mmCIF file of C-alpha atoms in Angstrom:
data_model
loop_
_atom_site.group_PDB
_atom_site.id
_atom_site.type_symbol
_atom_site.label_atom_id
_atom_site.label_comp_id
_atom_site.label_asym_id
_atom_site.label_seq_id
_atom_site.Cartn_x
_atom_site.Cartn_y
_atom_site.Cartn_z
ATOM 1 C CA MET F 1 0.217 -0.176 -0.187
ATOM 2 C CA ASN F 2 1.004 3.250 -1.045
ATOM 3 C CA ASP F 3 2.581 5.375 1.814
ATOM 4 C CA ILE F 4 1.197 8.616 1.385
ATOM 5 C CA PHE F 5 -2.117 7.075 2.811
ATOM 6 C CA ALA F 6 -0.418 6.360 6.220
ATOM 7 C CA TYR F 7 -1.278 9.128 7.772
ATOM 8 C CA LEU F 8 -4.786 9.367 6.395
ATOM 9 C CA LEU F 9 -5.624 6.089 7.486
ATOM 10 C CA LEU F 10 -4.065 6.989 11.165
ATOM 11 C CA ASP F 11 -6.652 10.137 11.119
ATOM 12 C CA ILE F 12 -9.623 8.025 9.756
ATOM 13 C CA SER F 13 -8.745 5.450 12.754
ATOM 14 C CA LEU F 14 -9.117 8.254 15.504
ATOM 15 C CA LEU F 15 -11.957 9.775 14.056
ATOM 16 C CA LEU F 16 -13.973 6.635 14.112
ATOM 17 C CA VAL F 17 -13.279 6.465 17.963
ATOM 18 C CA TRP F 18 -13.879 10.387 18.288
ATOM 19 C CA ALA F 19 -17.456 9.675 16.589
ATOM 20 C CA LEU F 20 -18.279 6.781 18.924
ATOM 21 C CA ILE F 21 -17.755 8.382 22.179
ATOM 22 C CA TYR F 22 -19.709 12.015 20.185
ATOM 23 C CA PHE F 23 -22.491 9.572 19.247
ATOM 24 C CA SER F 24 -22.256 7.177 22.635
ATOM 25 C CA ARG F 25 -21.923 10.644 25.042
ATOM 26 C CA ALA F 26 -24.253 13.418 24.705
ATOM 27 C CA ASP F 27 -23.595 15.130 27.521
ATOM 28 C CA LEU F 28 -19.890 15.328 25.709
ATOM 29 C CA ARG F 29 -20.994 16.838 22.625
ATOM 30 C CA HIS F 30 -20.461 20.652 23.292
ATOM 31 C CA LYS F 31 -16.855 20.115 24.483
ATOM 32 C CA MET F 32 -15.773 17.740 21.898
ATOM 33 C CA TRP F 33 -17.179 20.152 19.242
ATOM 34 C CA LYS F 34 -15.328 23.159 20.767
ATOM 35 C CA ILE F 35 -12.081 21.713 21.918
ATOM 36 C CA SER F 36 -11.843 19.636 18.535
ATOM 37 C CA PHE F 37 -12.201 22.799 16.552
ATOM 38 C CA VAL F 38 -9.125 24.626 18.066
ATOM 39 C CA GLY F 39 -7.510 21.565 18.272
ATOM 40 C CA GLY F 40 -7.528 21.298 14.297
ATOM 41 C CA PHE F 41 -5.887 24.623 14.328
ATOM 42 C CA CYS F 42 -3.301 23.247 16.711
ATOM 43 C CA GLY F 43 -2.546 20.931 14.678
ATOM 44 C CA LEU F 44 -1.411 22.642 11.973
ATOM 45 C CA LEU F 45 0.537 25.078 13.361
ATOM 46 C CA ALA F 46 2.218 22.239 15.732
ATOM 47 C CA GLU F 47 3.084 20.685 12.544
ATOM 48 C CA PHE F 48 5.208 23.354 11.245
ATOM 49 C CA TRP F 49 7.533 22.533 14.142
ATOM 50 C CA TYR F 50 7.508 18.994 13.786
ATOM 51 C CA TYR F 51 8.063 19.154 10.065
ATOM 52 C CA THR F 52 11.681 20.719 10.765
ATOM 53 C CA ASP F 53 13.060 18.076 12.893
ATOM 54 C CA TYR F 54 10.807 15.461 13.635
ATOM 55 C CA TRP F 55 9.238 13.759 10.726
ATOM 56 C CA GLN F 56 8.332 14.692 7.087
ATOM 57 C CA PRO F 57 5.119 12.222 6.036
ATOM 58 C CA PRO F 58 3.712 12.060 2.810
ATOM 59 C CA VAL F 59 0.299 13.363 2.742
ATOM 60 C CA LEU F 60 -2.658 13.055 0.509
ATOM 61 C CA PHE F 61 -2.454 16.137 -1.218
ATOM 62 C CA GLY F 62 1.569 16.518 -1.164
ATOM 63 C CA ILE F 63 2.072 19.874 1.093
ATOM 64 C CA GLN F 64 3.807 18.699 3.689
ATOM 65 C CA SER F 65 4.111 22.080 5.206
ATOM 66 C CA ILE F 66 0.211 22.363 6.235
ATOM 67 C CA SER F 67 -2.229 19.417 5.420
ATOM 68 C CA LEU F 68 -5.706 18.446 5.879
ATOM 69 C CA GLU F 69 -4.159 15.180 7.505
ATOM 70 C CA ASP F 70 -2.571 17.850 10.117
ATOM 71 C CA TYR F 71 -6.210 19.448 10.775
ATOM 72 C CA VAL F 72 -8.345 16.460 11.238
ATOM 73 C CA PHE F 73 -5.403 14.763 13.489
ATOM 74 C CA GLY F 74 -5.512 18.121 15.891
ATOM 75 C CA PHE F 75 -9.207 17.758 15.807
ATOM 76 C CA THR F 76 -9.667 14.344 16.689
ATOM 77 C CA ILE F 77 -7.078 13.815 19.624
ATOM 78 C CA LEU F 78 -7.466 16.889 21.432
ATOM 79 C CA GLY F 79 -11.405 15.624 21.777
ATOM 80 C CA LEU F 80 -10.047 12.271 22.165
ATOM 81 C CA SER F 81 -7.686 13.549 25.088
ATOM 82 C CA ILE F 82 -10.695 15.520 26.740
ATOM 83 C CA THR F 83 -13.435 12.918 26.284
ATOM 84 C CA ILE F 84 -11.597 9.422 26.660
ATOM 85 C CA PHE F 85 -11.374 9.153 30.591
ATOM 86 C CA ASP F 86 -14.975 10.268 31.103
ATOM 87 C CA PHE F 87 -15.962 7.268 28.683
ATOM 88 C CA VAL F 88 -13.873 4.985 30.098
ATOM 89 C CA MET F 89 -14.804 5.383 33.755
ATOM 90 C CA ARG F 90 -18.420 7.078 32.901
ATOM 91 C CA LYS F 91 -17.742 10.071 34.443
ATOM 92 C CA LYS F 92 -19.161 13.340 33.754
ATOM 93 C CA ASN F 93 -18.212 16.807 35.040
ATOM 94 C CA ASP F 94 -20.441 18.083 37.969
ATOM 95 C CA SER F 95 -22.488 21.121 37.443
ATOM 96 C CA ILE F 96 -21.041 22.988 40.623
ATOM 97 C CA PRO F 97 -17.442 24.057 40.744
ATOM 98 C CA VAL F 98 -15.060 23.086 43.306
ATOM 99 C CA PRO F 99 -13.756 25.787 45.521
ATOM 100 C CA PHE F 100 -11.215 26.549 43.158
ATOM 101 C CA THR F 101 -12.039 28.697 39.783
ATOM 102 C CA LEU F 102 -9.901 29.904 37.365
ATOM 103 C CA SER F 103 -11.171 33.521 38.011
ATOM 104 C CA ARG F 104 -9.012 36.893 37.897
ATOM 105 C CA GLN F 105 -9.097 37.177 41.542
ATOM 106 C CA ASN F 106 -7.905 33.480 42.167
ATOM 107 C CA LEU F 107 -5.401 34.253 40.035
ATOM 108 C CA LEU F 108 -4.242 36.668 42.101
ATOM 109 C CA ASN F 109 -3.975 34.577 45.226
ATOM 110 C CA ILE F 110 -2.018 32.047 43.868
ATOM 111 C CA ALA F 111 0.695 34.751 42.181
ATOM 112 C CA ARG F 112 0.549 36.637 45.927
ATOM 113 C CA ASN F 113 1.366 33.080 47.355
ATOM 114 C CA TRP F 114 4.066 32.173 44.872
ATOM 115 C CA LEU F 115 6.044 35.267 46.057
ATOM 116 C CA THR F 116 5.029 35.270 49.435
ATOM 117 C CA LYS F 117 5.791 32.037 50.589
ATOM 118 C CA PRO F 118 9.506 30.653 50.046
ATOM 119 C CA LYS F 119 8.849 26.895 48.985
ATOM 120 C CA HIS F 120 6.322 28.243 45.986
ATOM 121 C CA ARG F 121 8.974 31.141 44.990
ATOM 122 C CA ILE F 122 11.522 28.457 44.393
ATOM 123 C CA LEU F 123 8.799 26.542 42.565
ATOM 124 C CA LEU F 124 7.687 29.529 40.245
ATOM 125 C CA LEU F 125 11.725 29.867 39.730
ATOM 126 C CA LEU F 126 12.294 26.813 38.753
ATOM 127 C CA PHE F 127 8.568 26.756 36.241
ATOM 128 C CA LEU F 128 10.204 29.727 34.955
ATOM 129 C CA ILE F 129 13.841 28.259 33.950
ATOM 130 C CA GLY F 130 12.021 24.991 32.893
ATOM 131 C CA LEU F 131 10.049 27.082 30.091
ATOM 132 C CA PHE F 132 13.139 28.912 28.857
ATOM 133 C CA SER F 133 14.718 26.110 29.035
ATOM 134 C CA LEU F 134 12.734 24.441 27.017
ATOM 135 C CA ILE F 135 13.169 27.193 24.004
ATOM 136 C CA VAL F 136 17.112 26.991 24.536
ATOM 137 C CA LEU F 137 16.925 23.052 24.303
ATOM 138 C CA ASN F 138 14.990 23.429 20.584
ATOM 139 C CA THR F 139 16.236 26.396 19.307
ATOM 140 C CA ILE F 140 19.709 26.487 20.371
ATOM 141 C CA LEU F 141 20.677 22.753 21.043
ATOM 142 C CA LYS F 142 18.230 21.230 18.964
ATOM 143 C CA VAL F 143 16.619 19.029 21.466
ATOM 144 C CA PRO F 144 13.694 17.272 18.734
ATOM 145 C CA SER F 145 10.619 19.306 18.744
ATOM 146 C CA ILE F 146 8.898 16.598 20.039
ATOM 147 C CA ILE F 147 10.426 15.855 23.197
ATOM 148 C CA VAL F 148 10.433 19.369 24.123
ATOM 149 C CA SER F 149 6.542 19.803 23.400
ATOM 150 C CA SER F 150 6.361 16.509 25.627
ATOM 151 C CA ILE F 151 7.873 17.369 28.161
ATOM 152 C CA ALA F 152 6.376 21.552 28.252
ATOM 153 C CA PHE F 153 3.132 18.851 28.393
ATOM 154 C CA LEU F 154 4.194 17.313 31.367
ATOM 155 C CA ALA F 155 5.636 20.752 33.004
ATOM 156 C CA SER F 156 2.041 22.392 32.600
ATOM 157 C CA SER F 157 0.350 19.356 34.226
ATOM 158 C CA GLY F 158 2.646 19.893 36.828
ATOM 159 C CA ILE F 159 1.839 23.285 37.970
ATOM 160 C CA ILE F 160 -2.149 22.252 37.444
ATOM 161 C CA PHE F 161 -1.382 19.099 39.812
ATOM 162 C CA ILE F 162 0.046 21.709 42.316
ATOM 163 C CA ILE F 163 -3.061 24.051 42.568
ATOM 164 C CA ARG F 164 -5.672 21.153 42.293
ATOM 165 C CA LYS F 165 -4.317 17.621 43.435
ATOM 166 C CA ASP F 166 -7.540 16.045 43.061
ATOM 167 C CA LEU F 167 -6.927 15.894 39.013
ATOM 168 C CA ILE F 168 -3.699 13.697 39.507
ATOM 169 C CA ARG F 169 -5.288 10.550 38.829
ATOM 170 C CA GLN F 170 -8.104 11.192 36.026
ATOM 171 C CA SER F 171 -4.879 13.245 34.106
ATOM 172 C CA LEU F 172 -2.583 9.910 34.585
ATOM 173 C CA LEU F 173 -5.065 7.640 33.426
ATOM 174 C CA THR F 174 -5.846 9.750 30.724
ATOM 175 C CA GLY F 175 -2.474 9.613 29.603
ATOM 176 C CA LEU F 176 -2.513 5.903 30.029
ATOM 177 C CA PHE F 177 -5.573 5.432 28.324
ATOM 178 C CA LEU F 178 -4.498 7.771 24.806
ATOM 179 C CA VAL F 179 -1.819 5.659 24.425
ATOM 180 C CA LEU F 180 -3.855 2.170 25.016
ATOM 181 C CA LEU F 181 -6.144 3.717 22.371
ATOM 182 C CA VAL F 182 -3.451 4.256 19.796
ATOM 183 C CA LEU F 183 -1.209 1.497 19.845
ATOM 184 C CA PRO F 184 -3.494 -0.878 18.124
ATOM 185 C CA VAL F 185 -3.577 1.201 15.577
ATOM 186 C CA TYR F 186 -0.129 2.154 15.301
ATOM 187 C CA ILE F 187 0.351 -1.469 15.500
ATOM 188 C CA LEU F 188 -1.673 -2.392 12.432
ATOM 189 C CA LEU F 189 -0.837 0.730 10.122
ATOM 190 C CA PHE F 190 3.012 0.946 10.983
ATOM 191 C CA ASP F 191 4.052 -2.755 12.447
ATOM 192 C CA VAL F 192 1.513 -4.466 9.357
ATOM 193 C CA LEU F 193 0.831 -2.190 6.595
ATOM 194 C CA PHE F 194 3.387 0.212 6.205
ATOM 195 C CA PRO F 195 6.398 -1.595 8.285
ATOM 196 C CA SER F 196 9.039 0.943 6.631
ATOM 197 C CA PHE F 197 6.982 4.167 7.269
ATOM 198 C CA TRP F 198 9.234 5.578 10.325
ATOM 199 C CA ASP F 199 12.539 4.568 8.639
ATOM 200 C CA LYS F 200 11.793 6.437 5.773
ATOM 201 C CA TYR F 201 10.056 9.613 7.135
ATOM 202 C CA TRP F 202 11.347 9.578 10.896
ATOM 203 C CA LEU F 203 14.036 11.994 11.151
ATOM 204 C CA LEU F 204 15.315 11.037 14.345
ATOM 205 C CA SER F 205 15.376 6.945 12.861
ATOM 206 C CA GLY F 206 19.110 6.267 12.820
ATOM 207 C CA THR F 207 19.960 8.332 15.493
ATOM 208 C CA PRO F 208 20.909 7.267 19.088
ATOM 209 C CA ILE F 209 17.643 8.197 20.048
ATOM 210 C CA GLY F 210 15.756 7.114 17.261
ATOM 211 C CA ILE F 211 14.448 3.523 19.510
ATOM 212 C CA PHE F 212 11.760 1.799 18.450
ATOM 213 C CA LEU F 213 9.192 -0.086 20.196
ATOM 214 C CA ILE F 214 6.623 -2.879 20.398
ATOM 215 C CA GLY F 215 7.826 -3.579 16.245
ATOM 216 C CA ASN F 216 8.316 -0.257 14.266
ATOM 217 C CA ILE F 217 6.801 2.311 16.632
ATOM 218 C CA PRO F 218 9.083 5.252 17.608
ATOM 219 C CA TRP F 219 9.156 5.547 21.476
ATOM 220 C CA THR F 220 8.616 9.463 20.962
ATOM 221 C CA GLU F 221 5.079 9.106 19.680
ATOM 222 C CA LEU F 222 3.785 6.757 22.955
ATOM 223 C CA PHE F 223 5.843 9.344 25.028
ATOM 224 C CA TRP F 224 3.677 12.664 23.051
ATOM 225 C CA TYR F 225 0.540 10.525 23.405
ATOM 226 C CA PHE F 226 0.897 10.223 26.873
ATOM 227 C CA SER F 227 2.019 13.469 27.946
ATOM 228 C CA LEU F 228 -0.891 15.062 25.375
ATOM 229 C CA GLY F 229 -3.356 12.812 27.693
ATOM 230 C CA THR F 230 -1.878 13.826 31.185
ATOM 231 C CA LEU F 231 -2.280 17.653 30.115
ATOM 232 C CA MET F 232 -5.423 17.441 28.225
ATOM 233 C CA GLY F 233 -6.825 15.029 30.959
ATOM 234 C CA GLY F 234 -7.192 17.649 33.793
ATOM 235 C CA ALA F 235 -6.816 20.972 31.753
ATOM 236 C CA TYR F 236 -10.735 21.397 31.184
ATOM 237 C CA GLU F 237 -11.789 20.746 34.639
ATOM 238 C CA PHE F 238 -9.269 23.042 35.856
ATOM 239 C CA TYR F 239 -10.000 26.028 33.589
ATOM 240 C CA LYS F 240 -13.605 25.645 34.601
ATOM 241 C CA GLY F 241 -13.331 24.638 37.893
ATOM 242 C CA TYR F 242 -15.178 21.576 37.953
ATOM 243 C CA LYS F 243 -14.894 18.180 39.577
ATOM 244 C CA LYS F 244 -15.694 14.097 37.829
ATOM 245 C CA VAL F 245 -19.021 12.622 39.388
ATOM 246 C CA ASP F 246 -20.422 9.225 38.090
ATOM 247 C CA LEU F 247 -23.106 9.324 35.920
#
């Protein structure tokens, strides 16, 4: 099978799962549409970065810098990342917010705590240094963008965990669920249908960090899905101030 269909088939596979959740859970549809729509554009923007040093896959219309596949991927993966925990664990957002909400006053209170408590000042300093280091890692030290973005996702998750410890479990489980979701898709696509895909189009192949797991699946792919799921698994509830309850 022509390699040009690999990325598209990945999108279609994820879109089928997206549709399953969408039509099974009416209560999730609004936030799925909202986040997925934004996610599609995030997918387009992210690929400008990833194409430079991570991968250069063939796409249906032959335009690598921006493609239909990129939008569909961003659309589906962000929609899945904020709903897969609810779908698997049969949870929903409580309509009554927890005491903390992301209001201007609460943000000012958090900032004041960071500035007045020595331990918080140290954590804030480390976080700012971490963000600066991520920029330096990619632009100066040339650490691959996929690794930089994955670390950024996990660092952001850490900030959420500090403020909302109740989101740790659901966030980590979301990351795990996302990996378990894509794993059989990747095995079918890249171990069976397109076994040489990553050797051809993965720019890290043949480098010291170009390590494959479970046949022909790059470790960076699974790390990226886990880190994205960990971030998005709690980001919506953090922003809205919601908590999970049983259906």
